[in-house]
GROMACS .gro file of C-alpha atoms in nm:
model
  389
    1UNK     CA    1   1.747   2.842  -8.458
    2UNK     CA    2   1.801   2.771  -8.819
    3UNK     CA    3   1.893   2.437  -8.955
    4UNK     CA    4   2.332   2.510  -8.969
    5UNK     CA    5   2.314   2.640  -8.623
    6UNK     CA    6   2.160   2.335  -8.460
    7UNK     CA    7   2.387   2.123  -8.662
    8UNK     CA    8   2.690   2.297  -8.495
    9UNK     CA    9   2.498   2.323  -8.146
   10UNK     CA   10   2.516   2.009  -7.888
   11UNK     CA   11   2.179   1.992  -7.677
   12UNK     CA   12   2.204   1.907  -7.324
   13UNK     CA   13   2.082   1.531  -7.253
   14UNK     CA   14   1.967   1.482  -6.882
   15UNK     CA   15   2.210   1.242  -6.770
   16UNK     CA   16   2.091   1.155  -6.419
   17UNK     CA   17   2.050   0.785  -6.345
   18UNK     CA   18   2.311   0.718  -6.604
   19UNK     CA   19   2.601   0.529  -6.428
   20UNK     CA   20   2.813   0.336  -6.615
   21UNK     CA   21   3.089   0.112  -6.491
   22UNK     CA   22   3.294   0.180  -6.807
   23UNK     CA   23   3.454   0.572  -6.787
   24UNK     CA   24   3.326   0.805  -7.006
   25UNK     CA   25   3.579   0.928  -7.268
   26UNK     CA   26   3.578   1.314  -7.304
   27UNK     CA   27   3.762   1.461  -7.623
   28UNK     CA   28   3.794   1.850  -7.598
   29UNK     CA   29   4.019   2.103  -7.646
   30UNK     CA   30   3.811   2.418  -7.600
   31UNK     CA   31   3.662   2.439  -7.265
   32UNK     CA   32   3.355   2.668  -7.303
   33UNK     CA   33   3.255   2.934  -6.954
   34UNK     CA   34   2.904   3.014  -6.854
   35UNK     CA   35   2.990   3.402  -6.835
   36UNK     CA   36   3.282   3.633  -6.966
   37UNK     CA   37   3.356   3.667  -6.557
   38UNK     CA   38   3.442   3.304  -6.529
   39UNK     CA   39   3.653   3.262  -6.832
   40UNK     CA   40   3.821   3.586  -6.718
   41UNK     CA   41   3.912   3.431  -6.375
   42UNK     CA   42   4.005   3.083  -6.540
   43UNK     CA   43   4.319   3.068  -6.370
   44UNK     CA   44   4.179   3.063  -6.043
   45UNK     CA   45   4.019   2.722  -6.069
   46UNK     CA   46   4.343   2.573  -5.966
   47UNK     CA   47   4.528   2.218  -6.093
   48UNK     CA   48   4.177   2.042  -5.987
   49UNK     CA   49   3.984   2.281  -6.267
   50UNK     CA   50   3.894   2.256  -6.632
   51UNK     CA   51   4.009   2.538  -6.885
   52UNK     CA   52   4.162   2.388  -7.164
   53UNK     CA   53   4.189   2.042  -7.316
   54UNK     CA   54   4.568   2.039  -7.288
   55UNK     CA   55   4.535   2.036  -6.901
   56UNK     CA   56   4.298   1.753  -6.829
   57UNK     CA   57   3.986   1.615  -6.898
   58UNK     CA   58   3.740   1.388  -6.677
   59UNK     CA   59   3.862   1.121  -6.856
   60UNK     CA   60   4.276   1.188  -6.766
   61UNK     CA   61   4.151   1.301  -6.433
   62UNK     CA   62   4.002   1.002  -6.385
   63UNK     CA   63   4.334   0.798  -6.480
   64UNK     CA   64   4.526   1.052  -6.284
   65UNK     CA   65   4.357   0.987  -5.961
   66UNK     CA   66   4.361   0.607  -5.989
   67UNK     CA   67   4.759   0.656  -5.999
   68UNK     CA   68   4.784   0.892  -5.734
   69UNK     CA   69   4.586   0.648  -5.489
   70UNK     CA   70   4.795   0.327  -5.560
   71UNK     CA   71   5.127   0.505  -5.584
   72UNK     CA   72   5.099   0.705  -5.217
   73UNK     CA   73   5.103   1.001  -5.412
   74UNK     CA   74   4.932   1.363  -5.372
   75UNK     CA   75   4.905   1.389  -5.765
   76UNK     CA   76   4.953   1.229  -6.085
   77UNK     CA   77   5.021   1.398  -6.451
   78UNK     CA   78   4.993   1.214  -6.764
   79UNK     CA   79   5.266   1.250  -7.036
   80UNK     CA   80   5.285   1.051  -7.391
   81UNK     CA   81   5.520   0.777  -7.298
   82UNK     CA   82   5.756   0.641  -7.035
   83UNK     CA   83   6.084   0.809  -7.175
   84UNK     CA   84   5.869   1.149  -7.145
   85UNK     CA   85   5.752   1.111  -6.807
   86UNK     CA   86   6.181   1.074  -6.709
   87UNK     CA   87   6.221   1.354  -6.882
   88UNK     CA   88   5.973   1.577  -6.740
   89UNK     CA   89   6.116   1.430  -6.361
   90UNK     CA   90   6.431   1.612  -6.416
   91UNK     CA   91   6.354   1.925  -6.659
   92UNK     CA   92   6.189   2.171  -6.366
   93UNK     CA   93   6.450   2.126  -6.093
   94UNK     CA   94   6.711   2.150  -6.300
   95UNK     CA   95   6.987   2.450  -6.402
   96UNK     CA   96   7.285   2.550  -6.551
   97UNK     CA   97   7.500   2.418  -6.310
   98UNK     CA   98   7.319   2.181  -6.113
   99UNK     CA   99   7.459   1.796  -6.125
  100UNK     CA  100   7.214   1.497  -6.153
  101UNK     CA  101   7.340   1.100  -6.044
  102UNK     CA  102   7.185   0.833  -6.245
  103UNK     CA  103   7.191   0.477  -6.110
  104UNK     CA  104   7.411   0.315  -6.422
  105UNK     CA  105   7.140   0.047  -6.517
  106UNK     CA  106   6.920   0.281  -6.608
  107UNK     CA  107   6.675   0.272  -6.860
  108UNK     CA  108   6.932   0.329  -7.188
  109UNK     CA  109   6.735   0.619  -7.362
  110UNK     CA  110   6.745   0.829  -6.994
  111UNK     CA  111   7.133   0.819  -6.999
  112UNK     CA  112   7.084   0.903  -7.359
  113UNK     CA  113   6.862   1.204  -7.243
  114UNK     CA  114   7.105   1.302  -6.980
  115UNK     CA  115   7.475   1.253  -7.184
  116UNK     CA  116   7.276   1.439  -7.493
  117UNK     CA  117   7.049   1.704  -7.329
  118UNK     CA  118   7.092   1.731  -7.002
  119UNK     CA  119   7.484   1.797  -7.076
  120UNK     CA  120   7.367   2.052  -7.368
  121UNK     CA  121   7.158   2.248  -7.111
  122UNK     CA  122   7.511   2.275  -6.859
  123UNK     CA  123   7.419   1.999  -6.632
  124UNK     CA  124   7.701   1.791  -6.524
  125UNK     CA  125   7.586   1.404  -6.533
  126UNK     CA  126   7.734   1.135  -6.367
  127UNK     CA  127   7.653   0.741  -6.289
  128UNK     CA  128   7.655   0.556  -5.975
  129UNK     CA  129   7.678   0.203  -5.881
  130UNK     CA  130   7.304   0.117  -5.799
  131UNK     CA  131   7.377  -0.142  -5.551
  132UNK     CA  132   7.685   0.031  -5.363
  133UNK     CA  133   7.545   0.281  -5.124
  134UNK     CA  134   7.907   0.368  -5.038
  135UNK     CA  135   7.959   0.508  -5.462
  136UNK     CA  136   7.641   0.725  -5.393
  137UNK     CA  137   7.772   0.882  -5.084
  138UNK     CA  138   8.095   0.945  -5.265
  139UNK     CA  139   7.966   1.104  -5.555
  140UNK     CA  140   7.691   1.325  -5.441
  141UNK     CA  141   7.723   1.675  -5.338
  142UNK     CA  142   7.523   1.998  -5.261
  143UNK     CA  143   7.512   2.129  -5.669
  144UNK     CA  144   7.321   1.751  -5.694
  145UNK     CA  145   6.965   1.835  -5.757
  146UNK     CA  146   6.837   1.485  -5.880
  147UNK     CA  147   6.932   1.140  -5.763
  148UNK     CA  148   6.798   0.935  -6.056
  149UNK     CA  149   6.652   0.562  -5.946
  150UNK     CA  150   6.536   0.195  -6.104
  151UNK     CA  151   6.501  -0.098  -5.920
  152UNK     CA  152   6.537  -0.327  -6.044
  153UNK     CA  153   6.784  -0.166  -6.287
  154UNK     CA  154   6.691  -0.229  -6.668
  155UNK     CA  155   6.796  -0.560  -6.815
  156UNK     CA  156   7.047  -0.649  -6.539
  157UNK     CA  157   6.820  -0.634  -6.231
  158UNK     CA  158   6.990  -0.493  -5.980
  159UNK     CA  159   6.783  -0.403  -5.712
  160UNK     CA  160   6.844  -0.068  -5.530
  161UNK     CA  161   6.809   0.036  -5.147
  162UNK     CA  162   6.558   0.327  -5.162
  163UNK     CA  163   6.547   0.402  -4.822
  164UNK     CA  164   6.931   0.428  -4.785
  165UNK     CA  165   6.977   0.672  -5.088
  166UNK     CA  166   6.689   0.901  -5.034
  167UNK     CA  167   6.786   0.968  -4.705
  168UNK     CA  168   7.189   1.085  -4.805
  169UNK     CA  169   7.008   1.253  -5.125
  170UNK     CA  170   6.776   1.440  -4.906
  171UNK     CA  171   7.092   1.515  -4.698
  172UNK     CA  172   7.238   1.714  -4.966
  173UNK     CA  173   6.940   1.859  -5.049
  174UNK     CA  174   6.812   1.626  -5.335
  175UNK     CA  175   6.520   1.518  -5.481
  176UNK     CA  176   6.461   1.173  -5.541
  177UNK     CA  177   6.327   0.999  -5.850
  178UNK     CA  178   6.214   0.598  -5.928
  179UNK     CA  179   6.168   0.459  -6.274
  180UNK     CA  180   5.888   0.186  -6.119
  181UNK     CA  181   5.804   0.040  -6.447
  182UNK     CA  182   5.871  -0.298  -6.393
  183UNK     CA  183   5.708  -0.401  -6.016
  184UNK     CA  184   5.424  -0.122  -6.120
  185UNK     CA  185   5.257   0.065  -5.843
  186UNK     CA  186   5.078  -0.300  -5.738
  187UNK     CA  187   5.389  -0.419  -5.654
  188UNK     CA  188   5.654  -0.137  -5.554
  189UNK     CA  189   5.566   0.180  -5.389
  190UNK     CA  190   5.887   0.446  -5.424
  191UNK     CA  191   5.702   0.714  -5.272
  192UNK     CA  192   5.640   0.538  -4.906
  193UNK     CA  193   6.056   0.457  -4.923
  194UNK     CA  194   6.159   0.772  -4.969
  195UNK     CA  195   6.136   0.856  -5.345
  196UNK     CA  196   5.994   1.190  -5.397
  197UNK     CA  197   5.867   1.153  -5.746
  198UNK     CA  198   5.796   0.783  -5.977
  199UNK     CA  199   5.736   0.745  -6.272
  200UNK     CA  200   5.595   0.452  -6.507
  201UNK     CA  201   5.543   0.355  -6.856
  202UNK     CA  202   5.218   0.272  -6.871
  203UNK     CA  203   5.304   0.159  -7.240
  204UNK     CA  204   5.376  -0.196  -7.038
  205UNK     CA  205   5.160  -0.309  -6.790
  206UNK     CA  206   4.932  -0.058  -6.679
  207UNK     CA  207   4.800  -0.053  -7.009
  208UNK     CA  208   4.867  -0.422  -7.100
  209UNK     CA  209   4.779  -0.470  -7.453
  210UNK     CA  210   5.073  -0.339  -7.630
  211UNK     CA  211   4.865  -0.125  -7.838
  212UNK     CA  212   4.930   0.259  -7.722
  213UNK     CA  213   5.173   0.459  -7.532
  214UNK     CA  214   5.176   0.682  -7.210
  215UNK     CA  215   5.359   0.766  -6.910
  216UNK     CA  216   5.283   0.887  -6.557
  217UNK     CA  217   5.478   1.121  -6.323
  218UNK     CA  218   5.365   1.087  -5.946
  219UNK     CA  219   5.478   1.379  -5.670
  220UNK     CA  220   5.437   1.287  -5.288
  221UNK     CA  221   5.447   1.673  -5.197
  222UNK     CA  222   5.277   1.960  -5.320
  223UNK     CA  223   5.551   2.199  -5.372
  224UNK     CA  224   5.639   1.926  -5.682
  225UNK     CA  225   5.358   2.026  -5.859
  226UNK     CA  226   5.334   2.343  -5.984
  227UNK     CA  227   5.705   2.311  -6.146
  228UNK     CA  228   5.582   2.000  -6.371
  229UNK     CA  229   5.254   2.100  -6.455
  230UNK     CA  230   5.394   2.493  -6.593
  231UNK     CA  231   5.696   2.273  -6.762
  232UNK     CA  232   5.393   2.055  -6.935
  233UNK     CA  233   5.250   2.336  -7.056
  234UNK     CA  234   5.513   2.527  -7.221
  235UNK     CA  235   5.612   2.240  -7.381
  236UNK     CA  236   5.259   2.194  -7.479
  237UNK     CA  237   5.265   1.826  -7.388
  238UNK     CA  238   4.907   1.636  -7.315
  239UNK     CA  239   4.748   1.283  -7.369
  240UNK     CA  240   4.460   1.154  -7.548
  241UNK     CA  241   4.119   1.088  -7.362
  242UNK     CA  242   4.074   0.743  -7.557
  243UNK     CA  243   4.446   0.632  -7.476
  244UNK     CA  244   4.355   0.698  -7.143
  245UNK     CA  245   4.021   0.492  -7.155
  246UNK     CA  246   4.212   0.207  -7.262
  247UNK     CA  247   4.498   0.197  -6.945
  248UNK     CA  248   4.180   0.286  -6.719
  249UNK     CA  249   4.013  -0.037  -6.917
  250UNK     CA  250   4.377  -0.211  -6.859
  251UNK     CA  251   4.402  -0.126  -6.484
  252UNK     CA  252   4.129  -0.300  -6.398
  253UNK     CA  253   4.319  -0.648  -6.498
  254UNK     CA  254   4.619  -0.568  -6.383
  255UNK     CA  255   4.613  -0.768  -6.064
  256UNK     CA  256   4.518  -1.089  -6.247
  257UNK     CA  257   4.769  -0.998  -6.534
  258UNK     CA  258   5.061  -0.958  -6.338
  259UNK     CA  259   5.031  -1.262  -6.102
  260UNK     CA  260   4.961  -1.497  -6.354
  261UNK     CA  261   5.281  -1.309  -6.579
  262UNK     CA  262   5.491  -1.395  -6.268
  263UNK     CA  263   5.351  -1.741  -6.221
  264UNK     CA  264   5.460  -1.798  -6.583
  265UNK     CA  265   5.820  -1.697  -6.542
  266UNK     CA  266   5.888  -1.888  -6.243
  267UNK     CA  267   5.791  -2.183  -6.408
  268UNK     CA  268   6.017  -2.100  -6.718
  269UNK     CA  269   6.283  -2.012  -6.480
  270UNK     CA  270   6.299  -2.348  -6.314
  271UNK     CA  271   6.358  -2.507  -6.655
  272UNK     CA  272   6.577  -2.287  -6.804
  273UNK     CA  273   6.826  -2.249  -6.512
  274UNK     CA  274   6.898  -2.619  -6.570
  275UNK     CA  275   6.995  -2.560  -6.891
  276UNK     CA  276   7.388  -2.652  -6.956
  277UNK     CA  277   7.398  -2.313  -7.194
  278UNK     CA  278   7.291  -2.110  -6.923
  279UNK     CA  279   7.499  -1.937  -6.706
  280UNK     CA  280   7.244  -1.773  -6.423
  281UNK     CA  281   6.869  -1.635  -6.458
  282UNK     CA  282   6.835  -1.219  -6.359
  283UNK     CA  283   6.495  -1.182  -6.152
  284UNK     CA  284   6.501  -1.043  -5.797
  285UNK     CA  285   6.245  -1.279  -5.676
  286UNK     CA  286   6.524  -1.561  -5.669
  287UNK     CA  287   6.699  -1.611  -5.389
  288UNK     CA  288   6.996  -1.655  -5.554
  289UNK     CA  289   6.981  -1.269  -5.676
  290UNK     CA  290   7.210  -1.025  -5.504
  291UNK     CA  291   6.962  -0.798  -5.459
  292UNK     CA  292   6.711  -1.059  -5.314
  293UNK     CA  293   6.669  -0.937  -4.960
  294UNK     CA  294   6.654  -0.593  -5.033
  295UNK     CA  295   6.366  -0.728  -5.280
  296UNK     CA  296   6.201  -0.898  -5.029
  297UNK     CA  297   6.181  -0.624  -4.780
  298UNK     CA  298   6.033  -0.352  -4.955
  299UNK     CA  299   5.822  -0.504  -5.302
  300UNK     CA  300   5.447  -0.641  -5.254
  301UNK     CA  301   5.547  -0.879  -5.538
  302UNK     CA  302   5.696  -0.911  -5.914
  303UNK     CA  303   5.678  -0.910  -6.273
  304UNK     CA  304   5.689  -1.171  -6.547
  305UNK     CA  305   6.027  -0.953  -6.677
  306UNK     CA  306   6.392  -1.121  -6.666
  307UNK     CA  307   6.721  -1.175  -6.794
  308UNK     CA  308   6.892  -1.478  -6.912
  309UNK     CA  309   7.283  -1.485  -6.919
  310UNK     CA  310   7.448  -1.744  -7.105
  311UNK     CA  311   7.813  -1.977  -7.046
  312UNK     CA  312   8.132  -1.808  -7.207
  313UNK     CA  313   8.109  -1.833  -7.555
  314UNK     CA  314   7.709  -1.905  -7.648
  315UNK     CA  315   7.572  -1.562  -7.657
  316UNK     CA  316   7.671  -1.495  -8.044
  317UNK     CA  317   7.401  -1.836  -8.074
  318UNK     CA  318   7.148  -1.698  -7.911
  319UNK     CA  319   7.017  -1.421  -8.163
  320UNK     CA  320   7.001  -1.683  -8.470
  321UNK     CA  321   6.826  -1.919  -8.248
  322UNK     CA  322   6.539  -1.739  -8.170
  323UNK     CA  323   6.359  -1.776  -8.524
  324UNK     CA  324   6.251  -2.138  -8.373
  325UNK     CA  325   6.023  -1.934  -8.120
  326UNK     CA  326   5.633  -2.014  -8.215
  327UNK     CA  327   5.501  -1.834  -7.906
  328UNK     CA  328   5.702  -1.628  -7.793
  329UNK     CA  329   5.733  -1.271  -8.029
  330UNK     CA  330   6.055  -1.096  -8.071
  331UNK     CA  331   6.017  -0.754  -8.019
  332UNK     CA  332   6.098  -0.504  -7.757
  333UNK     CA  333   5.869  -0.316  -7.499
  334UNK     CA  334   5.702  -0.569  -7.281
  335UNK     CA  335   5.391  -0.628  -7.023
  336UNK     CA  336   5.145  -0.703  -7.290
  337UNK     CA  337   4.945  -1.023  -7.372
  338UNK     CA  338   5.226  -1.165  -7.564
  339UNK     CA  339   5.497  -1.337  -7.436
  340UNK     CA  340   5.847  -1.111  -7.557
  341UNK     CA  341   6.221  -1.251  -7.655
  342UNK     CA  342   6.445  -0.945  -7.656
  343UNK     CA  343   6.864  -1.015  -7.699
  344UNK     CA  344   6.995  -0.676  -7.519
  345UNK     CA  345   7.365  -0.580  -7.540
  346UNK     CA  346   7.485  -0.421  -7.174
  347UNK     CA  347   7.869  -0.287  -7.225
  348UNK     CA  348   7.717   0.005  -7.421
  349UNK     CA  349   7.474   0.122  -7.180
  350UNK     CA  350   7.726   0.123  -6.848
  351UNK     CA  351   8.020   0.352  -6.691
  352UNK     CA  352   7.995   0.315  -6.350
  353UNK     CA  353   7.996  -0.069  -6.333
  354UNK     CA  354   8.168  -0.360  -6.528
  355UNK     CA  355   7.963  -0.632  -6.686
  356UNK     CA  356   8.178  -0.921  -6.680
  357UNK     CA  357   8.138  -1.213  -7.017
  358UNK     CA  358   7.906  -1.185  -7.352
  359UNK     CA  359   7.805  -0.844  -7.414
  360UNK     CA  360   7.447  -1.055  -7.440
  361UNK     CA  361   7.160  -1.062  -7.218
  362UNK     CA  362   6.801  -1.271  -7.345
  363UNK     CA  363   6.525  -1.073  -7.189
  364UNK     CA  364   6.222  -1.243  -7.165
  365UNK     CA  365   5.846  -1.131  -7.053
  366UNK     CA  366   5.623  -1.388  -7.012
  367UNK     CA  367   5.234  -1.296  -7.131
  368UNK     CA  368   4.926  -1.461  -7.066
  369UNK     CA  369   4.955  -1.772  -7.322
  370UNK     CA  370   4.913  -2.122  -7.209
  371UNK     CA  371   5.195  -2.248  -6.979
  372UNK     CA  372   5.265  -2.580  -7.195
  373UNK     CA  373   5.303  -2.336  -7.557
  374UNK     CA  374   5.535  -2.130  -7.355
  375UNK     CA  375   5.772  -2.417  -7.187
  376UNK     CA  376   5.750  -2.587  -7.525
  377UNK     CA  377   5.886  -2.272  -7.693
  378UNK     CA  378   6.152  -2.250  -7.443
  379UNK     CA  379   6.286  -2.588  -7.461
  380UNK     CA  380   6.296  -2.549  -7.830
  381UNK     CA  381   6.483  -2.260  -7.787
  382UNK     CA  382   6.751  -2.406  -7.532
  383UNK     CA  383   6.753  -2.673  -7.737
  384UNK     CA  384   6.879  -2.527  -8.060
  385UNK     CA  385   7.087  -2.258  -7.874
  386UNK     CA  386   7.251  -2.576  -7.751
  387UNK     CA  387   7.291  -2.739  -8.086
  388UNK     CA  388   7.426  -2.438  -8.232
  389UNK     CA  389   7.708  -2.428  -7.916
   0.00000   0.00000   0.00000
């Protein structure tokens, strides 16, 4: 071969005995065939087969089966972020027509998806009380195609009864699908409850660095799969191989991550709910949370993620007070390293339920700093909340 040729040309390298505990990062897009027959009959290598870069590598398979193990699943698909893999839950089983219930503390951009999109596309949307079994029951009916789940609900924590509403969605005929992005699949497993399909940002956690973004949908039955995976590739929607070598890289701590993230906000917990500016802590691990037995039946555990509500009349101090933080970041997203401060407004983002005083709720996600630095930050923070009150 001449010279330009062999630059172009990759030579086989005898790989046997090579086994690395790190995963091998493959970047294609063409898939090459050994004969005209077998690119021909492409299609018949199934879900499981290689034919183009959009629909897998061994590097997303690799990421995909890890999630389909811990989750309960039978498979896993891989989408760009969180808000994508929601998405993709509803778009194939949905029509002109059909109705979808969303659980009203809901992730804000979903409701945003549904009241924008969803609506656009003829799909009547409506919102049910998360924690009233009763609202469910009252609102479903057989045009319902989706019953839309988070537990606990985003900012406000509400913890729902998956059990209960799968089996009055699958009454009517309905799928059912989990936001699990908080508890992660460690801690919270949808599909063994019920839930027909989860989903998780793996932006938080999973991934745990705060550095990339990606989302996982996972199906517990097989006729799921063939809808999402044709949906994924009209829309021509895929992930990168080295984004996924970084959440396989991030898995591998998660364990140790998320106890010692939980750890961290029960001790922060304990001082802040003594606070005289505080009006009540959010986490579902406390038994002073509504939704604490429901908690405590079906999660393996908990997340370093909760809410802070405030006495009448402090809230509009919070948001100025936070510049004292030294440890603590401002900044939304959460389940990195870094410990988070996020103010999040509530009225805006409900219909179905009333959120009684301040329109203000401090969420907070405790990292993997040093448990003095954090309490320190806190207690500053109380502290000139206080003053300001």
């Amino acid at each position: 071969m001449n010279d330009l040729t062999q630059c172009v040309l990759t030579p086989d390298v005898n790989t046997d005995g090579f086994a690395s505990l790190g995963v091998a990062v493959h970047r294609a897009s063409t898939i090459v065939f050994e004969n005209a027959e077998a690119y021909a009959s492409r299609g018949n290598r199934g879900p499981d087969g290689y034919s183009y870069g959009l629909y897998g590598t061994p590097t997303t398979r690799a990421l995909e089966a890890k999630l389909t193990a811990l989750e309960h699943g039978v498979r896993t698909f891989l989408v760009p972020s969180g808000q994508a893999a929601n998405a993709i839950a509803m778009l194939p089983f949905l029509t002109s027509g059909d109705k979808v219930l969303i659980a009203d503390t809901a992730y804000a951009p979903v409701r945003d998806f549904a009241n924008a999109d969803l609506a656009r596309f003829d799909v009547e949307v409506a919102y049910y009380d998360p924690a009233n079994i009763d609202d469910l029951d009252r609102l479903i009916d057989d045009r319902t195609k989706i019953v839309w789940c988070e537990s606990p609900g985003s900012t406000t924590m509400e913890v729902q009864d998956l059990p209960a509403i799968s089996e009055i969605a699958h009454r009517h005929g309905s799928l059912v699908a989990c936001d699990n992005t908080w508890a992660t699949p460690l801690n919270y497993k949808p599909l063994t409850l019920g839930v027909d399909i989860v989903t998780e940002a793996l932006t938080k956690y999973v991934s745990g660095h705060s550095d990339l973004l990606m989302g996982s949908l996972s199906v517990k039955d097989e006729s799921l799969v063939a809808p999402i995976r044709s949906t994924l590739g009209r829309f021509g929607i895929g992930v990168s191989p080295d984004d996924a070598a970084l959440v396989l890289r991030g898995f591998e701590t998660l364990g140790v991550r998320m106890h010692h993230a939980f750890s961290g906000a029960m001790q922060l917990i304990d001082i802040i709910e003594r606070a005289d500016v505080v009006d009540r802590v959010l986490h579902p691990a406390l038994p002073s949370h509504p939704g604490h037995s429901i908690w405590k039946r079906d999660f393996l555990g908990a997340s370093g993620v909760f809410s802070v509500v405030f006495k009448p009349g402090v809230a509009q101090h919070v948001v100025p007070a936070l510049d004292v933080l030294k440890t603590f970041a401002i900044g939304a997203s959460w389940g990195g390293t870094r410990s988070l401060a996020a103010p999040m407004p509530v009225k805006a983002n409900r219909s179905a339920t009333a959120w009684s005083g301040d329109d203000l709720v401090l969420r907070l996600s405790v990292g993997l700093e040093d448990a003095q630095d954090l309490q320190a930050d806190i207690e500053a923070l109380l502290a000139e909340i206080s003053a300001r009150a």
